[in-house]
mmCIF file with all atom_site columns, N, CA and C in Angstrom:
data_model
loop_
_atom_site.group_PDB
_atom_site.id
_atom_site.type_symbol
_atom_site.label_atom_id
_atom_site.label_alt_id
_atom_site.label_comp_id
_atom_site.label_asym_id
_atom_site.label_entity_id
_atom_site.label_seq_id
_atom_site.pdbx_PDB_ins_code
_atom_site.Cartn_x
_atom_site.Cartn_y
_atom_site.Cartn_z
_atom_site.occupancy
_atom_site.B_iso_or_equiv
_atom_site.pdbx_formal_charge
_atom_site.auth_seq_id
_atom_site.auth_comp_id
_atom_site.auth_asym_id
_atom_site.auth_atom_id
_atom_site.pdbx_PDB_model_num
ATOM 1   N N  . MET A 1 1  ? 12.274  25.088  -5.267  1.00 0.00 ? 100 MET A N  1
ATOM 2   C CA . MET A 1 1  ? 11.504  24.014  -4.778  1.00 0.00 ? 100 MET A CA 1
ATOM 3   C C  . MET A 1 1  ? 12.161  22.682  -4.855  1.00 0.00 ? 100 MET A C  1
ATOM 4   N N  . GLU A 1 2  ? 11.894  21.965  -3.833  1.00 0.00 ? 101 GLU A N  1
ATOM 5   C CA . GLU A 1 2  ? 12.634  20.594  -3.635  1.00 0.00 ? 101 GLU A CA 1
ATOM 6   C C  . GLU A 1 2  ? 11.946  19.617  -4.490  1.00 0.00 ? 101 GLU A C  1
ATOM 7   N N  . GLN A 1 3  ? 12.813  18.865  -5.370  1.00 0.00 ? 102 GLN A N  1
ATOM 8   C CA . GLN A 1 3  ? 12.361  17.857  -6.161  1.00 0.00 ? 102 GLN A CA 1
ATOM 9   C C  . GLN A 1 3  ? 12.157  16.522  -5.401  1.00 0.00 ? 102 GLN A C  1
ATOM 10  N N  . ARG A 1 4  ? 10.930  16.032  -5.537  1.00 0.00 ? 103 ARG A N  1
ATOM 11  C CA . ARG A 1 4  ? 10.753  14.663  -4.718  1.00 0.00 ? 103 ARG A CA 1
ATOM 12  C C  . ARG A 1 4  ? 10.878  13.563  -5.720  1.00 0.00 ? 103 ARG A C  1
ATOM 13  N N  . GLU A 1 5  ? 11.358  12.336  -5.254  1.00 0.00 ? 104 GLU A N  1
ATOM 14  C CA . GLU A 1 5  ? 11.522  11.207  -6.068  1.00 0.00 ? 104 GLU A CA 1
ATOM 15  C C  . GLU A 1 5  ? 10.069  10.612  -6.275  1.00 0.00 ? 104 GLU A C  1
ATOM 16  N N  . LYS A 1 6  ? 9.992   9.955   -7.351  1.00 0.00 ? 105 LYS A N  1
ATOM 17  C CA . LYS A 1 6  ? 8.720   9.344   -7.735  1.00 0.00 ? 105 LYS A CA 1
ATOM 18  C C  . LYS A 1 6  ? 8.860   7.820   -7.596  1.00 0.00 ? 105 LYS A C  1
ATOM 19  N N  . VAL A 1 7  ? 7.790   7.233   -7.128  1.00 0.00 ? 106 VAL A N  1
ATOM 20  C CA . VAL A 1 7  ? 7.731   5.741   -6.954  1.00 0.00 ? 106 VAL A CA 1
ATOM 21  C C  . VAL A 1 7  ? 6.424   5.330   -7.556  1.00 0.00 ? 106 VAL A C  1
ATOM 22  N N  . TYR A 1 8  ? 6.479   4.035   -8.170  1.00 0.00 ? 107 TYR A N  1
ATOM 23  C CA . TYR A 1 8  ? 5.242   3.398   -8.666  1.00 0.00 ? 107 TYR A CA 1
ATOM 24  C C  . TYR A 1 8  ? 4.763   2.502   -7.513  1.00 0.00 ? 107 TYR A C  1
ATOM 25  N N  . ILE A 1 9  ? 3.440   2.722   -7.096  1.00 0.00 ? 108 ILE A N  1
ATOM 26  C CA . ILE A 1 9  ? 2.931   1.798   -6.172  1.00 0.00 ? 108 ILE A CA 1
ATOM 27  C C  . ILE A 1 9  ? 1.979   0.871   -6.722  1.00 0.00 ? 108 ILE A C  1
ATOM 28  N N  . GLU A 1 10 ? 2.070   -0.436  -6.756  1.00 0.00 ? 109 GLU A N  1
ATOM 29  C CA . GLU A 1 10 ? 1.228   -1.363  -7.425  1.00 0.00 ? 109 GLU A CA 1
ATOM 30  C C  . GLU A 1 10 ? -0.138  -1.062  -6.825  1.00 0.00 ? 109 GLU A C  1
ATOM 31  N N  . THR A 1 11 ? -1.218  -1.131  -7.612  1.00 0.00 ? 110 THR A N  1
ATOM 32  C CA . THR A 1 11 ? -2.608  -1.008  -7.052  1.00 0.00 ? 110 THR A CA 1
ATOM 33  C C  . THR A 1 11 ? -2.835  -2.040  -5.995  1.00 0.00 ? 110 THR A C  1
ATOM 34  N N  . SER A 1 12 ? -2.436  -3.277  -6.119  1.00 0.00 ? 111 SER A N  1
ATOM 35  C CA . SER A 1 12 ? -2.706  -4.238  -5.085  1.00 0.00 ? 111 SER A CA 1
ATOM 36  C C  . SER A 1 12 ? -2.392  -3.846  -3.661  1.00 0.00 ? 111 SER A C  1
ATOM 37  N N  . VAL A 1 13 ? -1.181  -3.023  -3.632  1.00 0.00 ? 112 VAL A N  1
ATOM 38  C CA . VAL A 1 13 ? -0.719  -2.648  -2.263  1.00 0.00 ? 112 VAL A CA 1
ATOM 39  C C  . VAL A 1 13 ? -1.778  -1.664  -1.687  1.00 0.00 ? 112 VAL A C  1
ATOM 40  N N  . VAL A 1 14 ? -2.240  -0.710  -2.450  1.00 0.00 ? 113 VAL A N  1
ATOM 41  C CA . VAL A 1 14 ? -3.181  0.143   -1.912  1.00 0.00 ? 113 VAL A CA 1
ATOM 42  C C  . VAL A 1 14 ? -4.469  -0.580  -1.595  1.00 0.00 ? 113 VAL A C  1
ATOM 43  N N  . SER A 1 15 ? -4.969  -1.587  -2.386  1.00 0.00 ? 114 SER A N  1
ATOM 44  C CA . SER A 1 15 ? -6.199  -2.335  -2.207  1.00 0.00 ? 114 SER A CA 1
ATOM 45  C C  . SER A 1 15 ? -6.101  -3.046  -0.864  1.00 0.00 ? 114 SER A C  1
ATOM 46  N N  . TYR A 1 16 ? -4.783  -3.818  -0.652  1.00 0.00 ? 115 TYR A N  1
ATOM 47  C CA . TYR A 1 16 ? -4.643  -4.606  0.580   1.00 0.00 ? 115 TYR A CA 1
ATOM 48  C C  . TYR A 1 16 ? -4.670  -3.658  1.833   1.00 0.00 ? 115 TYR A C  1
ATOM 49  N N  . LEU A 1 17 ? -4.228  -2.447  1.743   1.00 0.00 ? 116 LEU A N  1
ATOM 50  C CA . LEU A 1 17 ? -4.144  -1.538  2.905   1.00 0.00 ? 116 LEU A CA 1
ATOM 51  C C  . LEU A 1 17 ? -5.622  -1.027  3.238   1.00 0.00 ? 116 LEU A C  1
ATOM 52  N N  . THR A 1 18 ? -6.385  -0.885  2.214   1.00 0.00 ? 117 THR A N  1
ATOM 53  C CA . THR A 1 18 ? -7.667  -0.178  2.511   1.00 0.00 ? 117 THR A CA 1
ATOM 54  C C  . THR A 1 18 ? -8.794  -0.940  2.540   1.00 0.00 ? 117 THR A C  1
ATOM 55  N N  . SER A 1 19 ? -8.828  -2.308  2.113   1.00 0.00 ? 118 SER A N  1
ATOM 56  C CA . SER A 1 19 ? -9.910  -3.184  1.970   1.00 0.00 ? 118 SER A CA 1
ATOM 57  C C  . SER A 1 19 ? -10.235 -3.864  3.446   1.00 0.00 ? 118 SER A C  1
ATOM 58  N N  . ARG A 1 20 ? -11.463 -4.364  3.459   1.00 0.00 ? 119 ARG A N  1
ATOM 59  C CA . ARG A 1 20 ? -11.759 -5.132  4.726   1.00 0.00 ? 119 ARG A CA 1
ATOM 60  C C  . ARG A 1 20 ? -11.133 -6.404  4.810   1.00 0.00 ? 119 ARG A C  1
ATOM 61  N N  . PRO A 1 21 ? -10.950 -6.942  5.889   1.00 0.00 ? 120 PRO A N  1
ATOM 62  C CA . PRO A 1 21 ? -10.251 -8.304  5.906   1.00 0.00 ? 120 PRO A CA 1
ATOM 63  C C  . PRO A 1 21 ? -10.908 -9.349  5.106   1.00 0.00 ? 120 PRO A C  1
ATOM 64  N N  . GLY A 1 22 ? -10.060 -10.055 4.315   1.00 0.00 ? 121 GLY A N  1
ATOM 65  C CA . GLY A 1 22 ? -10.625 -11.017 3.307   1.00 0.00 ? 121 GLY A CA 1
ATOM 66  C C  . GLY A 1 22 ? -11.001 -12.315 4.075   1.00 0.00 ? 121 GLY A C  1
ATOM 67  N N  . ARG A 1 23 ? -11.941 -12.931 3.445   1.00 0.00 ? 122 ARG A N  1
ATOM 68  C CA . ARG A 1 23 ? -12.269 -14.375 3.981   1.00 0.00 ? 122 ARG A CA 1
ATOM 69  C C  . ARG A 1 23 ? -11.332 -15.403 3.590   1.00 0.00 ? 122 ARG A C  1
ATOM 70  N N  . ASP A 1 24 ? -10.873 -15.246 2.243   1.00 0.00 ? 123 ASP A N  1
ATOM 71  C CA . ASP A 1 24 ? -9.887  -16.186 1.755   1.00 0.00 ? 123 ASP A CA 1
ATOM 72  C C  . ASP A 1 24 ? -8.561  -16.025 2.514   1.00 0.00 ? 123 ASP A C  1
ATOM 73  N N  . MET A 1 25 ? -8.081  -17.161 2.960   1.00 0.00 ? 124 MET A N  1
ATOM 74  C CA . MET A 1 25 ? -6.815  -17.145 3.917   1.00 0.00 ? 124 MET A CA 1
ATOM 75  C C  . MET A 1 25 ? -5.686  -16.493 3.273   1.00 0.00 ? 124 MET A C  1
ATOM 76  N N  . VAL A 1 26 ? -5.470  -16.838 1.835   1.00 0.00 ? 125 VAL A N  1
ATOM 77  C CA . VAL A 1 26 ? -4.378  -16.204 1.126   1.00 0.00 ? 125 VAL A CA 1
ATOM 78  C C  . VAL A 1 26 ? -4.481  -14.795 1.005   1.00 0.00 ? 125 VAL A C  1
ATOM 79  N N  . ILE A 1 27 ? -5.639  -14.221 0.717   1.00 0.00 ? 126 ILE A N  1
ATOM 80  C CA . ILE A 1 27 ? -5.906  -12.770 0.616   1.00 0.00 ? 126 ILE A CA 1
ATOM 81  C C  . ILE A 1 27 ? -5.704  -12.177 1.936   1.00 0.00 ? 126 ILE A C  1
ATOM 82  N N  . ALA A 1 28 ? -6.240  -12.764 3.004   1.00 0.00 ? 127 ALA A N  1
ATOM 83  C CA . ALA A 1 28 ? -6.041  -12.206 4.410   1.00 0.00 ? 127 ALA A CA 1
ATOM 84  C C  . ALA A 1 28 ? -4.582  -12.128 4.771   1.00 0.00 ? 127 ALA A C  1
ATOM 85  N N  . ALA A 1 29 ? -3.809  -13.165 4.412   1.00 0.00 ? 128 ALA A N  1
ATOM 86  C CA . ALA A 1 29 ? -2.395  -13.173 4.633   1.00 0.00 ? 128 ALA A CA 1
ATOM 87  C C  . ALA A 1 29 ? -1.639  -12.018 3.894   1.00 0.00 ? 128 ALA A C  1
ATOM 88  N N  . HIS A 1 30 ? -1.993  -11.786 2.669   1.00 0.00 ? 129 HIS A N  1
ATOM 89  C CA . HIS A 1 30 ? -1.441  -10.710 1.830   1.00 0.00 ? 129 HIS A CA 1
ATOM 90  C C  . HIS A 1 30 ? -1.765  -9.443  2.510   1.00 0.00 ? 129 HIS A C  1
ATOM 91  N N  . GLN A 1 31 ? -3.046  -9.226  2.909   1.00 0.00 ? 130 GLN A N  1
ATOM 92  C CA . GLN A 1 31 ? -3.363  -8.013  3.687   1.00 0.00 ? 130 GLN A CA 1
ATOM 93  C C  . GLN A 1 31 ? -2.593  -7.766  4.841   1.00 0.00 ? 130 GLN A C  1
ATOM 94  N N  . GLU A 1 32 ? -2.447  -8.764  5.662   1.00 0.00 ? 131 GLU A N  1
ATOM 95  C CA . GLU A 1 32 ? -1.650  -8.602  6.885   1.00 0.00 ? 131 GLU A CA 1
ATOM 96  C C  . GLU A 1 32 ? -0.253  -8.342  6.715   1.00 0.00 ? 131 GLU A C  1
ATOM 97  N N  . VAL A 1 33 ? 0.438   -9.008  5.781   1.00 0.00 ? 132 VAL A N  1
ATOM 98  C CA . VAL A 1 33 ? 1.777   -8.839  5.456   1.00 0.00 ? 132 VAL A CA 1
ATOM 99  C C  . VAL A 1 33 ? 1.913   -7.497  4.889   1.00 0.00 ? 132 VAL A C  1
ATOM 100 N N  . THR A 1 34 ? 1.028   -7.013  4.105   1.00 0.00 ? 133 THR A N  1
ATOM 101 C CA . THR A 1 34 ? 1.219   -5.512  3.547   1.00 0.00 ? 133 THR A CA 1
ATOM 102 C C  . THR A 1 34 ? 1.110   -4.525  4.619   1.00 0.00 ? 133 THR A C  1
ATOM 103 N N  . ARG A 1 35 ? 0.126   -4.776  5.559   1.00 0.00 ? 134 ARG A N  1
ATOM 104 C CA . ARG A 1 35 ? 0.015   -3.854  6.630   1.00 0.00 ? 134 ARG A CA 1
ATOM 105 C C  . ARG A 1 35 ? 1.250   -3.742  7.533   1.00 0.00 ? 134 ARG A C  1
ATOM 106 N N  . GLN A 1 36 ? 1.765   -4.940  7.727   1.00 0.00 ? 135 GLN A N  1
ATOM 107 C CA . GLN A 1 36 ? 2.990   -5.102  8.614   1.00 0.00 ? 135 GLN A CA 1
ATOM 108 C C  . GLN A 1 36 ? 4.250   -4.354  7.879   1.00 0.00 ? 135 GLN A C  1
ATOM 109 N N  . TRP A 1 37 ? 4.245   -4.435  6.463   1.00 0.00 ? 136 TRP A N  1
ATOM 110 C CA . TRP A 1 37 ? 5.388   -3.983  5.805   1.00 0.00 ? 136 TRP A CA 1
ATOM 111 C C  . TRP A 1 37 ? 5.274   -2.395  5.721   1.00 0.00 ? 136 TRP A C  1
ATOM 112 N N  . VAL A 1 38 ? 4.076   -1.938  5.704   1.00 0.00 ? 137 VAL A N  1
ATOM 113 C CA . VAL A 1 38 ? 3.852   -0.497  5.654   1.00 0.00 ? 137 VAL A CA 1
ATOM 114 C C  . VAL A 1 38 ? 4.066   0.004   7.192   1.00 0.00 ? 137 VAL A C  1
ATOM 115 N N  . GLY A 1 39 ? 3.544   -0.823  8.077   1.00 0.00 ? 138 GLY A N  1
ATOM 116 C CA . GLY A 1 39 ? 3.710   -0.433  9.534   1.00 0.00 ? 138 GLY A CA 1
ATOM 117 C C  . GLY A 1 39 ? 3.044   0.992   9.879   1.00 0.00 ? 138 GLY A C  1
ATOM 118 N N  . ASP A 1 40 ? 3.644   1.591   10.663  1.00 0.00 ? 139 ASP A N  1
ATOM 119 C CA . ASP A 1 40 ? 3.051   2.883   10.975  1.00 0.00 ? 139 ASP A CA 1
ATOM 120 C C  . ASP A 1 40 ? 3.493   4.160   10.295  1.00 0.00 ? 139 ASP A C  1
ATOM 121 N N  . GLU A 1 41 ? 4.182   3.758   9.140   1.00 0.00 ? 140 GLU A N  1
ATOM 122 C CA . GLU A 1 41 ? 4.721   4.955   8.228   1.00 0.00 ? 140 GLU A CA 1
ATOM 123 C C  . GLU A 1 41 ? 3.504   5.667   7.681   1.00 0.00 ? 140 GLU A C  1
ATOM 124 N N  . ILE A 1 42 ? 3.656   6.898   7.419   1.00 0.00 ? 141 ILE A N  1
ATOM 125 C CA . ILE A 1 42 ? 2.587   7.782   6.778   1.00 0.00 ? 141 ILE A CA 1
ATOM 126 C C  . ILE A 1 42 ? 2.985   7.832   5.362   1.00 0.00 ? 141 ILE A C  1
ATOM 127 N N  . LEU A 1 43 ? 2.173   7.299   4.489   1.00 0.00 ? 142 LEU A N  1
ATOM 128 C CA . LEU A 1 43 ? 2.359   7.438   3.100   1.00 0.00 ? 142 LEU A CA 1
ATOM 129 C C  . LEU A 1 43 ? 1.736   8.586   2.444   1.00 0.00 ? 142 LEU A C  1
ATOM 130 N N  . VAL A 1 44 ? 2.621   9.374   1.748   1.00 0.00 ? 143 VAL A N  1
ATOM 131 C CA . VAL A 1 44 ? 2.140   10.513  1.014   1.00 0.00 ? 143 VAL A CA 1
ATOM 132 C C  . VAL A 1 44 ? 2.325   10.224  -0.376  1.00 0.00 ? 143 VAL A C  1
ATOM 133 N N  . ILE A 1 45 ? 1.225   10.014  -1.074  1.00 0.00 ? 144 ILE A N  1
ATOM 134 C CA . ILE A 1 45 ? 1.118   9.600   -2.432  1.00 0.00 ? 144 ILE A CA 1
ATOM 135 C C  . ILE A 1 45 ? 0.698   10.721  -3.366  1.00 0.00 ? 144 ILE A C  1
ATOM 136 N N  . ARG A 1 46 ? 1.516   11.093  -4.335  1.00 0.00 ? 145 ARG A N  1
ATOM 137 C CA . ARG A 1 46 ? 1.149   12.028  -5.278  1.00 0.00 ? 145 ARG A CA 1
ATOM 138 C C  . ARG A 1 46 ? 0.918   11.393  -6.691  1.00 0.00 ? 145 ARG A C  1
ATOM 139 N N  . ALA A 1 47 ? -0.240  11.477  -7.139  1.00 0.00 ? 146 ALA A N  1
ATOM 140 C CA . ALA A 1 47 ? -0.558  10.793  -8.529  1.00 0.00 ? 146 ALA A CA 1
ATOM 141 C C  . ALA A 1 47 ? 0.289   11.408  -9.569  1.00 0.00 ? 146 ALA A C  1
ATOM 142 N N  . CYS A 1 48 ? 0.765   10.638  -10.440 1.00 0.00 ? 147 CYS A N  1
ATOM 143 C CA . CYS A 1 48 ? 1.579   11.093  -11.551 1.00 0.00 ? 147 CYS A CA 1
ATOM 144 C C  . CYS A 1 48 ? 1.186   10.076  -12.664 1.00 0.00 ? 147 CYS A C  1
ATOM 145 N N  . SER A 1 49 ? 1.360   10.536  -13.924 1.00 0.00 ? 148 SER A N  1
ATOM 146 C CA . SER A 1 49 ? 1.132   9.793   -15.058 1.00 0.00 ? 148 SER A CA 1
ATOM 147 C C  . SER A 1 49 ? 2.386   9.515   -15.733 1.00 0.00 ? 148 SER A C  1
#
C-alpha cells in the first residue's frame, strides 16, 4: 500500500473555502485569496491526529 504524505491544514483555510462571502472587507479578501490559492485543485483531506 502506498504511503501518503501528511499535511496540516489550518482550520481558517477550510473555513474561508466553505463559508459564505463575508461582509467585512478584510475577511472577504482573505476568502478570495484562499479560493484563488486553492484554485481548481481537488483537495483530498484525511483526518489524522
